Amino acid sequence: MPRSLLLSSVSGPVLFPEDDGFTDEASVFNMTVAHRPYAIIGATDVADVQAAVLFAGDRGLPVAVLNTGHGPSVSVSGEAVMITTRRMTEVRIDSAKKTARVEAGVRWGQVVEEAAKVGLAPLAGSSPQVGVVGYTLGGGVSIAMGRAFGYAADHVLEIDVVTADGELRHVTPDSDEDLFFALLGGKGNFGVVTAMEFRLFPVRELYAGALHFSGDDARDVLHAYQRFTSTAPDELTSSIVFLRAPDLPFIPDFMRGKLTVSIRVAYLGSAHDGELLVAPLRAAAPVLADTVTMMPFAQIASITNDPTEPGAAVEHFVVLDELSPSAMEAILDIAGPDSGTPITMVNLSHLGGAFGIPPEKANAVGRRDAAFAAFALTAVPPGDVNASKDVGLELIDRLSSSGGGRKHPSYLSPADASVENVQLAYDEVTYKRLQAAKTVYDPHNVFRYNHNIPPLA
């Protein structure tokens, strides 16, 4: 397909590096990664996606899909054709079936808002800006209902995907068991997902919010959190965060320029029962701020108050078998009040519960025996990424030696792009099944600008 034919066959913008708007179209939330592909196709529909894939195929070029929301991406060089899907934003809620069908560019805030109108809720991410499809293809860890219902991927019913041959496939666990399995957990390795349908849940409100403590009380709060999670019911999803906020006017006084420790909770139950469950946390140390209350599900973004403006941050991840004494000491040594670390944030999310239960229709999201997921995030100037790329690795190495060391498809950073690191996100049987599916649907590894699973030789 010549360039002129591509321009005439695509409804959305077709941009080359010399064109106005190219840089903006390639921009991402995490500015540690910059993209400069051969061309960008701003897809408005499935036909645009197919045209882009066929154009790349005619030239023997790889295809990259730009992440819609917060998700980390792998830098794309001049040889690739990049597809952006941010213009594909249709959401359809079926209140009778309790399902949502979304196009590839939809973000969680849109789904939460539309579902709430009919008393339903999705397994959404922490920020309304997170892209639904990319989040779900990695597994999808809900901050509000994950331990109650499991991974977002576990509740996907059908997927529309354009594979490397340019074909649009409507995939269900019955129509194509192997491709359905691979797409959910195998991330972007098997094609361009243009739409998916998934279950919603009849949830209108939660007992949720955050408790904030001084960093000086980090040890007492962390140990209280460990005891709290050891007995938490599946209806309670939580995380603990060590945060060094910058000294800026928009930061609350109690957090500005100092270490705070915050515990974020979301409970599917009454305020009375929630208060009883959270009481040991409130008693762990003096509480600087307490936002835990009954709230409409549509307000779940207030639990974490994630940043809304793009920035540059280096991230490193690991999953843990348990929150052991040695793991807690590692966190306190490296990120505690006396550490002087440049790490901006250490986040520890409680897994278990329904996360540990395999879904009715199998997918590639594994590590279901993991008890916690940890990551270290360091905010850096965009031009200082290389100098800071290893910040946080010391903590991850300590946590790995204390009982972790495994990866998870929901928790892979640009630093985890090597084949060896990607393999750590899966058990051996799952990885071999993913490679087999890759060999069938993308034998030439067209979709390789990702956390790549190469086809069999």
XYZ file of C-alpha atoms in Angstrom:
457
model
C 0.000 0.000 0.000
C 1.729 3.237 -1.121
C 1.759 6.267 1.153
C -0.794 8.115 -0.975
C -3.241 5.210 -0.764
C -2.830 5.067 3.014
C -3.639 8.764 3.266
C -6.784 8.292 1.207
C -7.952 5.105 2.954
C -7.697 6.273 6.583
C -10.345 8.511 8.150
C -8.115 9.684 11.000
C -4.865 11.651 10.805
C -1.792 10.113 9.174
C 1.329 11.794 10.494
C 4.987 11.543 9.578
C 7.868 13.015 11.622
C 7.976 16.214 9.566
C 4.248 16.884 10.042
C 2.685 19.317 12.498
C 1.008 17.425 15.322
C 3.316 14.403 15.101
C 4.936 15.025 18.496
C 1.628 15.646 20.242
C 0.116 12.477 18.751
C 3.054 10.422 20.062
C 2.995 11.953 23.558
C 2.509 9.746 26.624
C 1.653 10.262 30.294
C 5.012 8.982 31.566
C 7.502 11.218 29.805
C 10.500 8.988 30.480
C 9.647 7.378 27.148
C 9.681 9.257 23.843
C 8.422 7.886 20.530
C 9.529 8.729 16.997
C 8.097 6.070 14.701
C 8.133 6.002 10.905
C 4.477 7.060 10.843
C 1.483 7.459 13.156
C -2.080 6.548 12.250
C -4.683 8.134 14.510
C -7.345 5.455 14.153
C -10.995 6.460 14.344
C -12.428 2.997 13.672
C -11.571 -0.625 12.917
C -10.993 0.084 9.228
C -8.256 2.579 10.113
C -6.550 0.003 12.300
C -6.686 -2.580 9.529
C -5.300 -0.108 6.990
C -2.401 0.716 9.313
C -1.551 -2.954 9.896
C -1.714 -3.745 6.170
C 0.414 -0.677 5.325
C 3.062 -1.873 7.784
C 2.847 -5.419 6.452
C 3.399 -4.292 2.849
C 6.645 -2.658 3.975
C 7.768 -5.351 6.413
C 7.525 -2.868 9.290
C 6.573 -3.622 12.889
C 3.399 -2.184 14.410
C 3.257 -0.389 17.754
C 0.134 0.628 19.644
C 0.396 3.727 21.827
C -0.912 3.207 25.350
C -4.063 5.254 25.937
C -3.604 6.118 29.609
C -0.979 5.822 32.337
C 0.524 2.478 31.392
C 4.273 2.238 30.805
C 5.338 1.835 27.206
C 8.467 0.782 25.342
C 10.189 3.424 23.227
C 9.357 3.156 19.516
C 12.027 3.945 16.935
C 11.837 5.099 13.312
C 11.146 1.709 11.770
C 7.664 1.168 13.244
C 4.154 2.197 12.261
C 2.380 3.457 15.381
C -1.365 3.303 15.905
C -3.111 5.585 18.370
C -6.661 4.688 19.401
C -7.619 7.675 21.559
C -10.359 8.681 19.084
C -12.162 5.332 19.499
C -14.207 6.210 22.574
C -17.603 4.551 22.358
C -18.994 3.017 25.577
C -22.175 0.950 25.664
C -23.649 -0.156 28.990
C -26.177 -2.993 29.029
C -27.918 -2.700 32.386
C -29.902 -5.905 31.887
C -26.860 -8.059 31.098
C -24.646 -6.041 33.507
C -21.971 -5.569 30.869
C -19.977 -2.804 29.211
C -18.651 -2.768 25.667
C -15.834 -0.289 25.086
C -13.687 0.753 22.169
C -9.909 0.814 22.341
C -9.459 4.455 23.349
C -11.830 4.474 26.312
C -10.515 5.409 29.769
C -11.861 4.193 33.082
C -13.380 7.496 34.132
C -15.831 7.302 31.243
C -16.891 3.741 32.100
C -17.257 4.467 35.819
C -19.447 7.475 35.073
C -21.699 5.687 32.568
C -22.063 2.521 34.653
C -22.895 4.497 37.808
C -25.963 5.955 36.081
C -27.565 2.490 36.235
C -26.129 1.386 39.586
C -23.275 -0.686 38.190
C -19.503 -0.622 38.653
C -16.440 -1.921 36.739
C -13.147 -3.281 38.067
C -11.503 0.061 37.341
C -7.961 1.279 37.859
C -6.846 3.883 40.361
C -7.056 6.818 37.954
C -9.900 7.827 35.637
C -7.243 8.457 32.982
C -6.104 4.818 32.840
C -6.915 3.170 29.498
C -9.388 0.306 29.843
C -8.007 -2.024 27.175
C -4.288 -1.864 28.029
C -5.045 -2.214 31.734
C -7.231 -5.258 31.146
C -4.847 -7.002 28.739
C -2.252 -6.991 31.519
C -4.716 -8.386 34.054
C -6.120 -5.263 35.674
C -5.832 -4.798 39.453
C -8.807 -2.844 40.784
C -8.081 -0.639 43.787
C -11.707 -0.848 44.883
C -13.001 -4.383 44.297
C -10.058 -6.520 43.205
C -9.937 -8.839 46.201
C -13.705 -9.309 45.962
C -13.921 -10.115 42.243
C -10.386 -10.766 40.947
C -8.649 -9.360 37.888
C -10.497 -7.300 35.301
C -9.293 -9.810 32.702
C -11.201 -12.569 34.497
C -14.506 -10.925 33.578
C -13.931 -10.245 29.880
C -16.557 -11.900 27.688
C -15.412 -11.092 24.158
C -12.682 -9.199 22.317
C -12.380 -7.699 18.836
C -8.779 -7.747 17.623
C -6.961 -6.998 14.373
C -4.154 -9.536 14.006
C -0.918 -9.238 12.042
C -2.574 -10.343 8.799
C -4.976 -7.389 8.975
C -7.976 -9.581 9.790
C -10.568 -8.481 12.350
C -11.342 -11.378 14.670
C -14.222 -11.558 17.120
C -12.741 -13.657 19.913
C -14.565 -15.467 22.696
C -13.421 -18.379 24.866
C -15.660 -20.622 22.766
C -14.750 -19.321 19.318
C -10.969 -19.263 19.839
C -9.856 -20.551 23.196
C -6.115 -20.136 22.584
C -6.240 -16.548 21.320
C -8.695 -15.511 24.063
C -6.321 -17.039 26.638
C -3.293 -15.267 25.165
C -4.826 -11.816 24.771
C -5.781 -11.611 28.460
C -2.442 -11.477 30.216
C -0.286 -11.529 27.101
C -0.706 -7.746 26.770
C -0.254 -6.305 23.257
C 1.615 -9.203 21.687
C -1.140 -10.649 19.521
C -2.760 -7.756 17.700
C -4.573 -4.459 18.071
C -7.609 -4.831 20.322
C -10.298 -2.532 18.961
C -13.089 -3.344 21.443
C -13.952 -5.598 24.367
C -16.991 -6.524 26.427
C -16.820 -7.305 30.145
C -18.971 -7.758 33.228
C -20.087 -5.007 35.574
C -21.142 -5.407 39.211
C -24.182 -4.106 41.106
C -22.213 -1.826 43.424
C -23.343 1.734 44.169
C -21.149 2.696 47.119
C -18.111 1.708 49.163
C -16.636 2.402 52.562
C -13.401 3.808 51.216
C -10.693 6.433 51.417
C -7.239 6.915 52.913
C -5.603 7.241 56.322
C -2.500 9.429 56.377
C 0.265 9.154 58.987
C 3.566 10.889 59.643
C 6.616 9.170 58.215
C 8.047 9.154 61.727
C 5.452 6.489 62.550
C 6.287 4.371 59.512
C 7.374 1.298 61.479
C 4.264 1.140 63.646
C 1.952 1.787 60.691
C 3.622 -0.795 58.436
C 3.443 -3.491 61.111
C -0.196 -2.615 61.807
C -0.895 -2.921 58.089
C 0.725 -6.357 57.991
C -1.539 -7.550 60.805
C -4.539 -5.918 59.134
C -3.995 -7.715 55.823
C -3.436 -11.085 57.510
C -7.106 -11.182 58.546
C -8.776 -8.903 55.969
C -11.905 -10.326 54.315
C -12.037 -10.618 50.536
C -14.459 -7.692 50.427
C -11.646 -5.378 51.567
C -9.017 -4.208 49.084
C -6.121 -2.051 50.302
C -2.615 -0.714 49.788
C 0.033 1.139 51.773
C 2.101 3.964 50.304
C 5.325 5.629 51.452
C 5.263 9.032 49.748
C 7.795 11.842 49.687
C 5.749 14.689 48.290
C 7.475 17.756 46.838
C 7.455 21.071 48.688
C 4.915 22.751 46.420
C 1.951 25.029 47.234
C -0.743 22.643 45.963
C 0.407 19.827 48.296
C -1.459 19.596 51.654
C 0.607 21.032 54.510
C 0.915 17.727 56.368
C 2.488 16.071 53.280
C 4.505 18.910 51.803
C 8.212 18.198 51.549
C 8.175 15.251 53.954
C 7.543 11.521 54.194
C 3.988 10.401 54.856
C 2.627 6.869 55.062
C -0.893 6.357 53.728
C -3.163 3.334 53.864
C -5.854 3.214 51.201
C -8.885 1.020 51.757
C -12.071 0.089 49.902
C -14.653 -2.149 51.560
C -17.739 -3.681 49.976
C -19.950 -3.502 53.045
C -21.605 -1.251 55.587
C -20.004 1.723 57.297
C -20.456 -0.014 60.648
C -18.553 -3.130 59.579
C -15.965 -1.043 57.751
C -15.264 1.036 60.839
C -14.692 -2.111 62.879
C -12.272 -3.482 60.289
C -10.323 -0.228 59.940
C -10.221 0.568 63.681
C -6.827 -1.145 64.267
C -5.308 1.031 61.539
C -6.704 4.213 63.023
C -5.166 3.178 66.347
C -1.732 2.410 64.892
C -0.456 6.010 65.224
C -1.787 9.586 65.233
C -3.801 10.108 62.053
C -2.928 13.297 60.166
C -5.901 13.052 57.798
C -8.742 10.556 57.481
C -10.887 10.459 54.325
C -12.362 6.984 54.852
C -16.156 7.170 54.626
C -19.097 5.837 52.655
C -18.791 7.182 49.119
C -20.526 6.669 45.770
C -18.570 4.253 43.616
C -18.261 6.999 41.012
C -15.879 8.829 43.395
C -13.271 6.044 43.661
C -10.592 8.253 42.070
C -10.525 10.171 45.380
C -9.098 7.106 47.147
C -5.665 7.646 45.600
C -5.902 11.128 44.038
C -3.427 10.144 41.339
C -1.666 12.934 39.423
C -3.532 14.182 36.378
C -0.680 15.949 34.579
C 1.995 14.085 32.569
C 5.430 13.773 34.117
C 8.537 11.623 34.086
C 8.913 8.752 36.537
C 11.148 5.690 36.746
C 9.329 2.581 38.019
C 10.401 -0.862 39.212
C 8.059 -3.709 40.213
C 8.026 -7.063 42.006
C 5.419 -9.405 43.485
C 5.800 -10.961 46.933
C 4.711 -14.237 48.463
C 4.170 -12.552 51.828
C 4.844 -9.354 53.737
C 7.590 -10.948 55.790
C 9.652 -9.327 58.574
C 12.615 -9.097 56.195
C 10.465 -7.429 53.521
C 9.204 -4.859 56.019
C 12.762 -4.158 57.175
C 13.825 -3.660 53.562
C 11.074 -1.088 53.020
C 11.909 0.744 56.252
C 15.669 0.674 55.599
C 15.455 1.957 52.050
C 12.322 4.125 52.072
C 11.732 4.860 55.764
C 12.095 8.173 57.618
C 15.862 7.890 58.110
C 16.753 6.624 54.659
C 17.253 9.863 52.715
C 16.188 7.957 49.596
C 15.483 9.742 46.312
C 12.564 7.328 45.736
C 9.352 9.345 45.520
C 6.879 6.586 46.296
C 6.812 2.974 47.421
C 3.452 1.269 46.951
C 2.497 -2.120 48.358
C -0.856 -3.536 47.180
C -2.626 -6.409 48.928
C -3.535 -9.210 46.523
C -4.960 -12.592 47.555
C -8.701 -13.054 47.863
C -10.350 -13.444 44.455
C -7.058 -12.519 42.758
C -5.942 -16.016 43.713
C -8.881 -17.824 42.093
C -8.521 -18.957 38.451
C -11.376 -17.678 36.257
C -14.066 -19.855 34.746
C -12.576 -19.202 31.279
C -8.793 -19.528 31.467
C -6.459 -16.630 30.680
C -2.737 -15.947 30.899
C -2.857 -13.835 34.071
C -0.818 -15.899 36.492
C 1.078 -15.504 39.753
C -2.260 -16.035 41.503
C -0.522 -17.184 44.650
C 1.174 -13.767 45.060
C 0.177 -11.977 48.265
C 1.409 -8.455 47.463
C 2.611 -6.374 44.540
C 5.249 -3.715 45.228
C 6.635 -0.914 43.151
C 9.076 1.940 43.607
C 8.447 5.146 41.644
C 10.904 8.016 41.328
C 9.854 11.304 39.762
C 12.654 12.708 37.605
C 13.193 15.560 35.163
C 12.536 14.216 31.637
C 16.145 14.858 30.668
C 17.541 13.019 33.688
C 16.044 9.577 33.084
C 19.299 7.705 32.416
C 20.924 9.058 35.551
C 17.951 7.851 37.629
C 17.061 4.609 35.843
C 18.367 2.403 38.662
C 16.767 4.316 41.548
C 14.500 1.861 43.341
C 16.312 -1.268 42.186
C 18.003 -1.709 45.551
C 14.595 -2.000 47.193
C 13.292 -4.383 44.530
C 16.415 -6.543 44.928
C 15.974 -6.644 48.704
C 12.309 -7.550 48.375
C 13.168 -10.213 45.816
C 15.691 -11.845 48.117
C 13.162 -11.800 50.958
C 10.646 -13.988 49.177
C 9.661 -12.362 45.875
C 11.644 -11.984 42.686
C 8.753 -12.763 40.390
C 7.105 -10.464 37.873
C 3.450 -10.038 36.912
C 1.952 -8.914 33.584
C 0.094 -6.075 35.336
C 3.356 -4.838 36.830
C 5.957 -4.531 34.083
C 7.906 -1.320 33.477
C 10.000 -0.227 30.472
C 12.970 -1.581 32.439
C 11.362 -5.043 32.250
C 11.315 -5.164 28.445
C 13.935 -7.920 28.125
C 12.719 -11.395 27.168
C 14.160 -12.727 30.422
C 12.166 -10.300 32.573
C 8.968 -10.877 30.619
C 9.321 -14.633 31.172
C 9.384 -13.989 34.934
C 5.773 -12.767 34.681
C 4.497 -16.244 33.746
C 4.902 -19.835 34.792
C 6.580 -22.162 32.290
C 3.384 -23.769 30.962
C 1.662 -20.411 30.408
C 4.685 -18.903 28.691
C 4.934 -21.847 26.284
C 1.236 -21.519 25.476
C 1.710 -17.792 24.816
C 4.634 -18.519 22.491
C 2.540 -21.067 20.626
C -0.259 -18.525 20.133
C 2.266 -15.908 19.022
C 3.628 -18.332 16.441
C 0.141 -18.830 14.995
C -1.134 -15.241 15.027
C 2.063 -13.192 14.704
C 4.781 -15.493 13.349
C 6.957 -12.584 12.181
C 6.683 -10.719 15.496
C 5.059 -7.674 13.926
C 3.814 -6.614 17.382
C 7.159 -6.467 19.162
C 7.243 -2.937 20.601
C 5.870 -4.145 23.921
C 6.820 -6.561 26.670
C 7.540 -8.984 23.912
C 6.825 -12.696 23.766
C 8.680 -13.852 20.643
C 7.261 -16.594 18.438
C 8.870 -20.014 18.385
C 11.892 -20.249 16.120
